[in-house]
mmCIF file of C-alpha atoms in Angstrom:
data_model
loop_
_atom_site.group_PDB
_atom_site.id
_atom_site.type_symbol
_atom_site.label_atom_id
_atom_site.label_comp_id
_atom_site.label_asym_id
_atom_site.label_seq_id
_atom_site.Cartn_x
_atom_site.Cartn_y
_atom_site.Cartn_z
ATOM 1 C CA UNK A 1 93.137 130.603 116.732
ATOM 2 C CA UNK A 2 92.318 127.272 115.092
ATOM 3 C CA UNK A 3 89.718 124.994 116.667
ATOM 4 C CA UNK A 4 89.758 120.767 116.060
ATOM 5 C CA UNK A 5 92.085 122.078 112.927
ATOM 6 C CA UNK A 6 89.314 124.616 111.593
ATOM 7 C CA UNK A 7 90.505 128.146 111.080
ATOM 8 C CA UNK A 8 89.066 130.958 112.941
ATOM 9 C CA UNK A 9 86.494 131.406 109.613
ATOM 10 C CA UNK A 10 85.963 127.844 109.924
ATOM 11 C CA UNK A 11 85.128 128.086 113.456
ATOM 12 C CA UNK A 12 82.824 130.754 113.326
ATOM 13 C CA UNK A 13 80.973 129.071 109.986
ATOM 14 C CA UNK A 14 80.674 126.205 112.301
ATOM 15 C CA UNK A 15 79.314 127.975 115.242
ATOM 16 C CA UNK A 16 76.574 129.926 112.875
ATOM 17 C CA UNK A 17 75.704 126.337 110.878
ATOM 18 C CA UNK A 18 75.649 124.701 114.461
ATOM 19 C CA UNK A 19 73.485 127.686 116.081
ATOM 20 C CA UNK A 20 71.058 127.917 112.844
ATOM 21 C CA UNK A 21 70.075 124.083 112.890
ATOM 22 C CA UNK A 22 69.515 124.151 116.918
ATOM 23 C CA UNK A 23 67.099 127.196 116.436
ATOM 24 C CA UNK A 24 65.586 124.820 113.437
ATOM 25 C CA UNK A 25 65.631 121.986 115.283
ATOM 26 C CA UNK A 26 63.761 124.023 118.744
ATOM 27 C CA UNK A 27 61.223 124.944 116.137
ATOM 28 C CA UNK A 28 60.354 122.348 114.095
ATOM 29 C CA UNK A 29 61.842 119.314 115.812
ATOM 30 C CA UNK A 30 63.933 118.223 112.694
ATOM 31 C CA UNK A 31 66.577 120.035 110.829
ATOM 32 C CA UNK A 32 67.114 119.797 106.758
ATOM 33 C CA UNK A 33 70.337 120.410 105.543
ATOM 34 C CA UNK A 34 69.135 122.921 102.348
ATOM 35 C CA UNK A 35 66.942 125.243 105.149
ATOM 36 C CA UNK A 36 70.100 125.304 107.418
ATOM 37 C CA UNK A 37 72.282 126.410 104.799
ATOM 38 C CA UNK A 38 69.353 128.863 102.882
ATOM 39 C CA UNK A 39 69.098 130.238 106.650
ATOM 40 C CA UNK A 40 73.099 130.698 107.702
ATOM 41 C CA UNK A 41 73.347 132.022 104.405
ATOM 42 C CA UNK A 42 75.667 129.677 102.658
ATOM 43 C CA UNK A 43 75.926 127.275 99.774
ATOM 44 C CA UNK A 44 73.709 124.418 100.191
ATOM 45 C CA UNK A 45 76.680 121.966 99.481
ATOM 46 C CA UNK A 46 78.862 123.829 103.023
ATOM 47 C CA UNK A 47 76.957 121.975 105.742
ATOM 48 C CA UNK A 48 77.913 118.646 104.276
ATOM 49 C CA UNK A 49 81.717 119.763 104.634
ATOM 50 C CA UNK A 50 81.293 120.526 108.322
ATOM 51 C CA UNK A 51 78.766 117.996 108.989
ATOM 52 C CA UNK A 52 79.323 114.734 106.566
ATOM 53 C CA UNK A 53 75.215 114.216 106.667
ATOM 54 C CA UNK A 54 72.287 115.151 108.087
ATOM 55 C CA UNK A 55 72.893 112.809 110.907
ATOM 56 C CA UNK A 56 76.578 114.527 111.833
ATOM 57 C CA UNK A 57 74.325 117.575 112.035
ATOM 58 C CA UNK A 58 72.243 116.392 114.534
ATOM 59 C CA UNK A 59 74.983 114.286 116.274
ATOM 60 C CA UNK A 60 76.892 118.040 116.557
ATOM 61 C CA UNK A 61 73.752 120.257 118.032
ATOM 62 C CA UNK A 62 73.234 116.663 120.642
ATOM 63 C CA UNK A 63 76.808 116.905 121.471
ATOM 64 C CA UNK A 64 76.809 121.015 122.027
ATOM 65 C CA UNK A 65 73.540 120.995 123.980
ATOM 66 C CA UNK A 66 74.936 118.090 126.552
ATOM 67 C CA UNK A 67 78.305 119.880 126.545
ATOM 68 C CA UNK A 68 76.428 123.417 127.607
ATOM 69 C CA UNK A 69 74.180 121.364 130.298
ATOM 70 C CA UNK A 70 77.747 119.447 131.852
ATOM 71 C CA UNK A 71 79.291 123.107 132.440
ATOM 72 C CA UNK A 72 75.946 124.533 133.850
ATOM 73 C CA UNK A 73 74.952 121.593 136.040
ATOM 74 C CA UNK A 74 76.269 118.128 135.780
ATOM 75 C CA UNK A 75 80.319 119.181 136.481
ATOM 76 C CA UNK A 76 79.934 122.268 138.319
ATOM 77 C CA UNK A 77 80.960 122.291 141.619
ATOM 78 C CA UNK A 78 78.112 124.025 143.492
ATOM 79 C CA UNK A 79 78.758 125.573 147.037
ATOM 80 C CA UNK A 80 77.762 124.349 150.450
ATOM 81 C CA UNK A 81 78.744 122.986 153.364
ATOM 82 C CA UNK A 82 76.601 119.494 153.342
ATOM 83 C CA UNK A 83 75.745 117.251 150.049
ATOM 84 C CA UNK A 84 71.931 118.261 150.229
ATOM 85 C CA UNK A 85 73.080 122.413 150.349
ATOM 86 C CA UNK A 86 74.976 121.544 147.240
ATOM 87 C CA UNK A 87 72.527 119.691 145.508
ATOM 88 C CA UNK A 88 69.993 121.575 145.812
ATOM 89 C CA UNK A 89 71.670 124.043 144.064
ATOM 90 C CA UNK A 90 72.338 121.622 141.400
ATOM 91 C CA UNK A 91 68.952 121.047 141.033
ATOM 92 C CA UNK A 92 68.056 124.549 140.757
ATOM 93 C CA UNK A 93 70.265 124.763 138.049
ATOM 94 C CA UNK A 94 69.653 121.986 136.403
ATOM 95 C CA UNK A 95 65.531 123.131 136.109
ATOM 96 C CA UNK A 96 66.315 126.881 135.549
ATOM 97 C CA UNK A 97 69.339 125.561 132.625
ATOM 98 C CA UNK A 98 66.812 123.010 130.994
ATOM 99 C CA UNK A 99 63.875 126.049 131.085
ATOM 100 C CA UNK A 100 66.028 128.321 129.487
ATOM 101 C CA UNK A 101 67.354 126.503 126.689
ATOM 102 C CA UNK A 102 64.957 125.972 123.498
ATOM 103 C CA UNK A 103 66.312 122.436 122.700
ATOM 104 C CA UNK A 104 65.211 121.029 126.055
ATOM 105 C CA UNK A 105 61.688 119.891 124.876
ATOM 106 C CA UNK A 106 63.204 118.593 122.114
ATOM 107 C CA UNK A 107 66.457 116.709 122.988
ATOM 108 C CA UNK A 108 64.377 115.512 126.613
ATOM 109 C CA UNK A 109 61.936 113.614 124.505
ATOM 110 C CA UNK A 110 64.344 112.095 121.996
ATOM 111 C CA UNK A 111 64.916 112.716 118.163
ATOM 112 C CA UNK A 112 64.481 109.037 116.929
ATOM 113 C CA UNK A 113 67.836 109.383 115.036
ATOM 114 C CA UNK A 114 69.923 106.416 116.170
ATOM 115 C CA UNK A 115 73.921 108.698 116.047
ATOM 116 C CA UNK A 116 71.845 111.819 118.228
ATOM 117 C CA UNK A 117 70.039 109.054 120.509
ATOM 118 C CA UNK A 118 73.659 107.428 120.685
ATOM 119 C CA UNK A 119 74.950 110.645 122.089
ATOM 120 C CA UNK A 120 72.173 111.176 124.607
ATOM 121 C CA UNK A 121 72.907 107.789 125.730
ATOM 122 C CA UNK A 122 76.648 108.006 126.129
ATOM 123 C CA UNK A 123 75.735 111.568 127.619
ATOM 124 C CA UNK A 124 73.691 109.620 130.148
ATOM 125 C CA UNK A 125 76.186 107.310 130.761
ATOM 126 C CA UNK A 126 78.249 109.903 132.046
ATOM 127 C CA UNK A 127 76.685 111.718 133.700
ATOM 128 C CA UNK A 128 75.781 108.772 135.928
ATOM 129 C CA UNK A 129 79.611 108.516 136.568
ATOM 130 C CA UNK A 130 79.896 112.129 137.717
ATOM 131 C CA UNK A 131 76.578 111.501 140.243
ATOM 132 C CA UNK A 132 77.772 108.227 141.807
ATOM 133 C CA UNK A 133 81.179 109.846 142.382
ATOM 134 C CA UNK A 134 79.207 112.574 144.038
ATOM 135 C CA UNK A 135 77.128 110.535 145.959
ATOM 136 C CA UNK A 136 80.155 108.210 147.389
ATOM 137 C CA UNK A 137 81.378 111.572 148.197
ATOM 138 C CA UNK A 138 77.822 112.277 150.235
ATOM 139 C CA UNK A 139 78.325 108.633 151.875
ATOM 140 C CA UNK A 140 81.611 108.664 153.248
ATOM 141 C CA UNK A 141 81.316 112.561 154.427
ATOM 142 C CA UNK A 142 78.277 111.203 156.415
ATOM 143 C CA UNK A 143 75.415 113.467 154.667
ATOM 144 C CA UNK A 144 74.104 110.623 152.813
ATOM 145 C CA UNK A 145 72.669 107.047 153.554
ATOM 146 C CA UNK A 146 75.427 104.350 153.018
ATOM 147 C CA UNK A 147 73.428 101.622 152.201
ATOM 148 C CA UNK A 148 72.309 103.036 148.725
ATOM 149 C CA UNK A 149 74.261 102.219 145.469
ATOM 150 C CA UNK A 150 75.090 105.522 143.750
ATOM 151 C CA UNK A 151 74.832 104.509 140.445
ATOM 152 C CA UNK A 152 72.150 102.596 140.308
ATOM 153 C CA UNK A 153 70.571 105.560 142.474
ATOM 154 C CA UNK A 154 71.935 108.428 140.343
ATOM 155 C CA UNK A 155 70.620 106.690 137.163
ATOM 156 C CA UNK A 156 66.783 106.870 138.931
ATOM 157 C CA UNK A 157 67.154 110.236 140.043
ATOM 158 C CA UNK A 158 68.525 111.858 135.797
ATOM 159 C CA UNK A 159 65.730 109.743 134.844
ATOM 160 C CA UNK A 160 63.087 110.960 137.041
ATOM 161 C CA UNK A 161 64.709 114.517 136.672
ATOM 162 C CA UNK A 162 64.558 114.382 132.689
ATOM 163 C CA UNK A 163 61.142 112.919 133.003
ATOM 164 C CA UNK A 164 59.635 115.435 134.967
ATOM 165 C CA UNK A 165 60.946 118.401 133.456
ATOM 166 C CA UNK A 166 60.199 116.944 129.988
ATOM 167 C CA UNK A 167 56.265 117.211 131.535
ATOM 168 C CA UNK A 168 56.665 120.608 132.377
ATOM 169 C CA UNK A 169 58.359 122.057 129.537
ATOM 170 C CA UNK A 170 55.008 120.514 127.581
ATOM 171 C CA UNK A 171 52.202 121.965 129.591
ATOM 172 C CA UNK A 172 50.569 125.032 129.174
ATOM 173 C CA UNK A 173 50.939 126.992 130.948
ATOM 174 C CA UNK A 174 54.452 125.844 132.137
ATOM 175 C CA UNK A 175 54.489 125.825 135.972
ATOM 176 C CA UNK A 176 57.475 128.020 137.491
ATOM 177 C CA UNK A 177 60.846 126.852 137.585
ATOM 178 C CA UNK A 178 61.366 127.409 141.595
ATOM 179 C CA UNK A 179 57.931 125.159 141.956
ATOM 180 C CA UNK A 180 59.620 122.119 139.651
ATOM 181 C CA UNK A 181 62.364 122.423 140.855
ATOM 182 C CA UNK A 182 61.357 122.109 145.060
ATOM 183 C CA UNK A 183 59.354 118.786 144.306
ATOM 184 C CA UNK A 184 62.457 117.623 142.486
ATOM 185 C CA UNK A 185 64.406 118.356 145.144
ATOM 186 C CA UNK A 186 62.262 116.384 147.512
ATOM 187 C CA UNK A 187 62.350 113.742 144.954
ATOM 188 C CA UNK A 188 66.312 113.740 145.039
ATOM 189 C CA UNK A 189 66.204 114.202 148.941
ATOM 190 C CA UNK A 190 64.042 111.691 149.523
ATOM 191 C CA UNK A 191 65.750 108.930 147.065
ATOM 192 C CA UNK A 192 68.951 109.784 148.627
ATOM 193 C CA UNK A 193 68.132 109.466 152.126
ATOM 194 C CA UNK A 194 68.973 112.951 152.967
ATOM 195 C CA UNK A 195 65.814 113.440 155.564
ATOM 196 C CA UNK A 196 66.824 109.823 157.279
ATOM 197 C CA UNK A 197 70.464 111.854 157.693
ATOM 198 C CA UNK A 198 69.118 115.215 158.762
ATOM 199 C CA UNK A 199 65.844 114.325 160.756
#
């Protein structure tokens, strides 16, 4: 099965090229284009076909980790009967996803590459979207103070979230997930109004 008009070789060179730079990248917080391919195994002039330049590298491993974080946490619907069940979830998630995957301490404090930081933005962006639509949701079902704007409130609450996590992921020893991710959860609860709802 062909994917975006590469054939199932194509694909899978992708997926190794794709997989060897974001372990490169994880380790050494930059990629080169002659260690990915001396790495994956292949001709140093293949990643350029796939990639354009070193930049379309990066832009590609940006894209994939923000596409794996939107199916874990930021468009998953998570299950409960009240916003603040749901989102708590969420935030779970979101902590134990961004723990769990390599490029998080890398990717949370920025590359300094202008096409990756444009994809983190436009990432950002909308991912905002997707929270104010879930917080409108939170308003008009009653769970969540009305008098709040949900983006502007959403946008303090991924930035806090991304903040915080990018200071645990860098101290050693790393607190525990569940610990992060209960005072984020109060953060979230408390920005949202969900104790003013619930009290």
């Amino acid at each position: 099965m062909e994917q975006n008009g590469l054939s199932a070789r194509g694909s899978a060179t992708y997926r190794r090229l794709l997989e060897v730079a974001a372990r490169e990248l994880a380790e050494n917080g930059d990629v080169e284009v002659a260690t990915i391919a001396r790495r994956a195994g292949v001709s140093v002039g293949l990643p350029y076909r796939y990639f354009g330049t070193k930049s379309g590298m990066l832009r590609a491993v940006v894209t994939d980790f923000h596409d794996r974080l939107d199916e874990a946490v930021i468009a998953r619907e998570f299950v409960g009967d009240t916003w603040a069940e749901r989102e708590r979830a969420r935030v779970v998630a979101w902590v134990d996803h961004l723990y769990g995957d390599p490029l998080a301490p890398v990717l949370l404090g920025r590359l300094g590459d202008a096409d990756s930081d444009g994809v983190a933005t436009q990432r950002l962006h909308a991912a905002i979207r997707c929270g104010a639509r879930n917080v409108a949701r939170g308003q008009r079902d009653g769970d969540l103070h009305a008098g709040r704007d949900p983006e502007l409130l959403v946008a303090a609450v991924l930035g806090g979230v991304h903040t915080a996590v990018t200071v645990a992921l860098s101290r050693i020893p790393r607190p525990a997930p569940a610990d992060v991710a209960a005072q984020l959860w109060a953060f979230v609860a408390g920005a949202a109004g969900v104790a003013e709802r619930t009290s």
